[in-house]
PDB file of C-alpha atoms in Angstrom:
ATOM      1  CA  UNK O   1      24.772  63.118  -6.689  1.00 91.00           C
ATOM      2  CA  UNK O   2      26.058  62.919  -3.153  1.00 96.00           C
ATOM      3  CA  UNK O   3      29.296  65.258  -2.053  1.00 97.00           C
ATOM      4  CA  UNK O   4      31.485  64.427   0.825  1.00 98.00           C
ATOM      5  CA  UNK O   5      33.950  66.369   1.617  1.00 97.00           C
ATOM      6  CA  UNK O   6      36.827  65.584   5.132  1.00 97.00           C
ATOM      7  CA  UNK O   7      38.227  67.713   7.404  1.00 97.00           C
ATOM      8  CA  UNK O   8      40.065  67.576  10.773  1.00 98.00           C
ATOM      9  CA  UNK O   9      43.494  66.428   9.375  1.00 97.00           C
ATOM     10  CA  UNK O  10      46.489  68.173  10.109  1.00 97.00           C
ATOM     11  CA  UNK O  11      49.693  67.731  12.114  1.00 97.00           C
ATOM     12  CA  UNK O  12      50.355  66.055  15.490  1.00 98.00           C
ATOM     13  CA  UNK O  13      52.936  64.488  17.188  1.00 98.00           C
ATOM     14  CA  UNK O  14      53.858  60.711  17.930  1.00 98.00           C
ATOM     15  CA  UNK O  15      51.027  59.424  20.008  1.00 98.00           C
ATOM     16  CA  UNK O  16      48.620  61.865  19.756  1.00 98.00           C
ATOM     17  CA  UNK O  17      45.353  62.303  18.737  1.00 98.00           C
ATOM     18  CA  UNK O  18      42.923  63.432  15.385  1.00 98.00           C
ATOM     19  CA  UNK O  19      39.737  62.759  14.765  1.00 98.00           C
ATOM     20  CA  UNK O  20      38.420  63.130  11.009  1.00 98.00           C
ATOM     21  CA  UNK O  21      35.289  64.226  10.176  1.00 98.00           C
ATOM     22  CA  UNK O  22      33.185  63.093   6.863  1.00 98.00           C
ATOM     23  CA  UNK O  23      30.136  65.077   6.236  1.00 98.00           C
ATOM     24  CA  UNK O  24      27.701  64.068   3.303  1.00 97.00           C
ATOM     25  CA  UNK O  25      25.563  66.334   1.108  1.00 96.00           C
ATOM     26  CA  UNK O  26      23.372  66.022  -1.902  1.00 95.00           C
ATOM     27  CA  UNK O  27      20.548  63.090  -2.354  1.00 93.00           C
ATOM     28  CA  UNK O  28      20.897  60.817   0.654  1.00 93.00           C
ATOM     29  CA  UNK O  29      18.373  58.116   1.400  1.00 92.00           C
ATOM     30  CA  UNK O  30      20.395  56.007   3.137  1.00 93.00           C
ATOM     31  CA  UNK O  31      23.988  54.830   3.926  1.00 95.00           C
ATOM     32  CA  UNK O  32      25.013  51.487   3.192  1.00 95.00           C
ATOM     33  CA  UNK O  33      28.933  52.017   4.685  1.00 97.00           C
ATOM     34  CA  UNK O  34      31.690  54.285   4.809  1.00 98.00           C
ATOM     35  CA  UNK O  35      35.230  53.781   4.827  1.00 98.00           C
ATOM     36  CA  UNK O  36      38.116  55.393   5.490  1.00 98.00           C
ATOM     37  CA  UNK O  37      41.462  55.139   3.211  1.00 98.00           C
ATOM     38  CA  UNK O  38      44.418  56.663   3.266  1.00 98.00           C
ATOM     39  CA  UNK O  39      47.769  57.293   0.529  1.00 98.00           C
ATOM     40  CA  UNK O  40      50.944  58.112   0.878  1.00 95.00           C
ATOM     41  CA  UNK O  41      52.998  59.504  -2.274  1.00 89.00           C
ATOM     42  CA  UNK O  42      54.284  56.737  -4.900  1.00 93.00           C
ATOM     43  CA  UNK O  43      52.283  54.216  -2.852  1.00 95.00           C
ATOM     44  CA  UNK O  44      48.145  52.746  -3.737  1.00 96.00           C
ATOM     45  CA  UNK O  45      45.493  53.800  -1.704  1.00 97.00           C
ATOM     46  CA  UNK O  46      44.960  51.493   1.164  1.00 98.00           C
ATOM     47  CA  UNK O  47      41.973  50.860   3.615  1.00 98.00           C
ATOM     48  CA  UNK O  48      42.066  51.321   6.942  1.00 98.00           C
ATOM     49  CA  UNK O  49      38.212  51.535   8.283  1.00 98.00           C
ATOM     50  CA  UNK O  50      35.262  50.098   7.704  1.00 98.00           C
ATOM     51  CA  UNK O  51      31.673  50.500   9.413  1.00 98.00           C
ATOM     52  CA  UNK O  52      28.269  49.274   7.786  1.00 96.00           C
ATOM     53  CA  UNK O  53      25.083  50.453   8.993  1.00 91.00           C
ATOM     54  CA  UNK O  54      24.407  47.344  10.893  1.00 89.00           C
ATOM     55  CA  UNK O  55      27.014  48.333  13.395  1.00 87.00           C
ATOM     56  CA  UNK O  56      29.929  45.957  12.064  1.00 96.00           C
ATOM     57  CA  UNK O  57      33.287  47.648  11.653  1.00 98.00           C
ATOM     58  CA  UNK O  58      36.444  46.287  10.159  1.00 98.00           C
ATOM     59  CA  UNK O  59      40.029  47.213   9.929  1.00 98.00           C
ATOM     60  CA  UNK O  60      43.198  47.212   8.751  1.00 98.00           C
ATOM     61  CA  UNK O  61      45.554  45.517  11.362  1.00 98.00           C
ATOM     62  CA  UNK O  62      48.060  48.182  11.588  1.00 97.00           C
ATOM     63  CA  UNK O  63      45.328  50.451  13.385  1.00 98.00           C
ATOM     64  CA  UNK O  64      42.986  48.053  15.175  1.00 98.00           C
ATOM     65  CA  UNK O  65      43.110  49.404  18.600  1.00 97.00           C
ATOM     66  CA  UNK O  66      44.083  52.314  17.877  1.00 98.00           C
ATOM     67  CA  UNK O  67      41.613  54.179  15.518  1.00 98.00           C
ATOM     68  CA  UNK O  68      37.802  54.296  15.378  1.00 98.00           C
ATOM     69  CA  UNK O  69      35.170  54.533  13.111  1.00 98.00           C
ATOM     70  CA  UNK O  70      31.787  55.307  13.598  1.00 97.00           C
ATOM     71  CA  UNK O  71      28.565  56.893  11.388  1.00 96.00           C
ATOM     72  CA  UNK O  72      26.032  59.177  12.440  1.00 95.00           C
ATOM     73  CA  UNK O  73      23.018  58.758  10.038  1.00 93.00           C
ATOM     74  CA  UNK O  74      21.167  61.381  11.578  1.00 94.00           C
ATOM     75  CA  UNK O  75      24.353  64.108  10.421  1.00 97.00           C
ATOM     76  CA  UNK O  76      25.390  61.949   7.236  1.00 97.00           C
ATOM     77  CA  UNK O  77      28.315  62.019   9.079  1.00 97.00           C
ATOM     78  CA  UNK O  78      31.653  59.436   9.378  1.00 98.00           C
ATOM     79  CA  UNK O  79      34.351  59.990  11.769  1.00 98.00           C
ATOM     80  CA  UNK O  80      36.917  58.309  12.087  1.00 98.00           C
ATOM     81  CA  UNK O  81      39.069  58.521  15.689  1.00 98.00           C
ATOM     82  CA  UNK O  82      42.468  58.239  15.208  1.00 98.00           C
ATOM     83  CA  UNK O  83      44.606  57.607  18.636  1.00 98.00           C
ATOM     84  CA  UNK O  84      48.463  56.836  19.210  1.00 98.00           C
ATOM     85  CA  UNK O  85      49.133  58.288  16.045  1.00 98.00           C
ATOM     86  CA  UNK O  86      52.710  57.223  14.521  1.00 97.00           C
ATOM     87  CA  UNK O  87      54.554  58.101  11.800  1.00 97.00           C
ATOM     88  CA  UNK O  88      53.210  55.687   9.152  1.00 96.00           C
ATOM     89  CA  UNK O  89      50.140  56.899   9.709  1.00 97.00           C
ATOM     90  CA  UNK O  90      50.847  59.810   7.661  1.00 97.00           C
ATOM     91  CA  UNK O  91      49.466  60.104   4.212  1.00 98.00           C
ATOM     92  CA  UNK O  92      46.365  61.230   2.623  1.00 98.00           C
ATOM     93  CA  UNK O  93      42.943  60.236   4.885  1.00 98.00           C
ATOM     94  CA  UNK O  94      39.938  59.822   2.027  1.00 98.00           C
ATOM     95  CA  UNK O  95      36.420  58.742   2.923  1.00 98.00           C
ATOM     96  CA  UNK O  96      34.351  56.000   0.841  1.00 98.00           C
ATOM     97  CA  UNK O  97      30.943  55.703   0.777  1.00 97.00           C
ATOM     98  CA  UNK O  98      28.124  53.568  -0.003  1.00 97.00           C
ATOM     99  CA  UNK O  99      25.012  55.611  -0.109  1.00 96.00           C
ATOM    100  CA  UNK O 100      21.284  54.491  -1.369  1.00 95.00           C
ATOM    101  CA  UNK O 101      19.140  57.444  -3.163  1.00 94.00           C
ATOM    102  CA  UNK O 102      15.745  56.218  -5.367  1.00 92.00           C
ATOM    103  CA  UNK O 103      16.863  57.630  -8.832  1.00 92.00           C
ATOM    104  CA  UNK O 104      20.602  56.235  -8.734  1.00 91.00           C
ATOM    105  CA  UNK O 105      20.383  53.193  -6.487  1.00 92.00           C
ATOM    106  CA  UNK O 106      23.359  52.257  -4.331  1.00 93.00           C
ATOM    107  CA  UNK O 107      26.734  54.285  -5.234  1.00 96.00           C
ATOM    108  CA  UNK O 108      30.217  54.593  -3.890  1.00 97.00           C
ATOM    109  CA  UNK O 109      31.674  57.772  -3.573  1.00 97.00           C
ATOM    110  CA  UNK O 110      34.921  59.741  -2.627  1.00 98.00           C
ATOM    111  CA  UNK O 111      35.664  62.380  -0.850  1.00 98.00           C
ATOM    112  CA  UNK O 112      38.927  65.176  -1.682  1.00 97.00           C
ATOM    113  CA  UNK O 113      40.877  63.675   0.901  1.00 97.00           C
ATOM    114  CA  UNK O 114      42.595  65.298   4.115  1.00 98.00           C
ATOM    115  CA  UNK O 115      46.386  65.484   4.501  1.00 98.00           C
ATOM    116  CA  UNK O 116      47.762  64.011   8.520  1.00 98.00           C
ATOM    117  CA  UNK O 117      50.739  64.522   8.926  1.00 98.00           C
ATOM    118  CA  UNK O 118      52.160  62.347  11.993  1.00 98.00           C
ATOM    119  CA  UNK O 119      56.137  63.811  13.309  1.00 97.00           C
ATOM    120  CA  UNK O 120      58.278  62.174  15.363  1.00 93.00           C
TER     121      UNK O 120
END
């Protein structure tokens, strides 16, 4: 079984910055990707970042430019770098991930989630 559990939301302003942190625990091999989602009450969860271990990211147009994702193997570690922050960013940030161990194969996981909260 693999944890991961976010951190670094919180509250900022219009155009600021957050970065989000994704740290990974348990049996680990190897990452396949990680994603980043995000939910706002009465609303599905949406995607907003992609990166696979082959260096190719992917996003959601409504933050492309604006936020970055990245994964450090070495910390089992996905961050996600969130910049000009607006308020429909706000909502519930949860990391997705792909991760290889020998007994289980490849499995996708979720994290608890981290609350931004973006004010005008």
């Amino acid at each position: 079984q693999v944890q991961l559990v976010e951190s670094g939301g919180g509250l900022a302003q219009a155009g600021g910055s957050l970065r989000l942190s994704c740290v990974a625990s348990g049996n680990i091999f190897k990452w396949n990707l990680a994603e980043w989602y995000r939910q706002v009450p009465g609303k599905e969860r949406e995607f907003v970042a992609r990166v696979e271990t082959i260096g190719r990211t992917n996003y959601t147009d409504s933050v492309r430019g604006r936020f970055t994702i990245s994964l450090d193997s070495a910390k089992n570690t996905v961050y996600l770098q969130m910049n000009d922050l607006n308020p429909e960013d706000t909502g519930v940030y949860y990391c997705h991930a792909n991760i290889y161990y020998f007994s289980t194969g490849s499995v996708y996981y979720w994290g608890q989630g981290t609350q931004v909260t973006v004010s005008s």
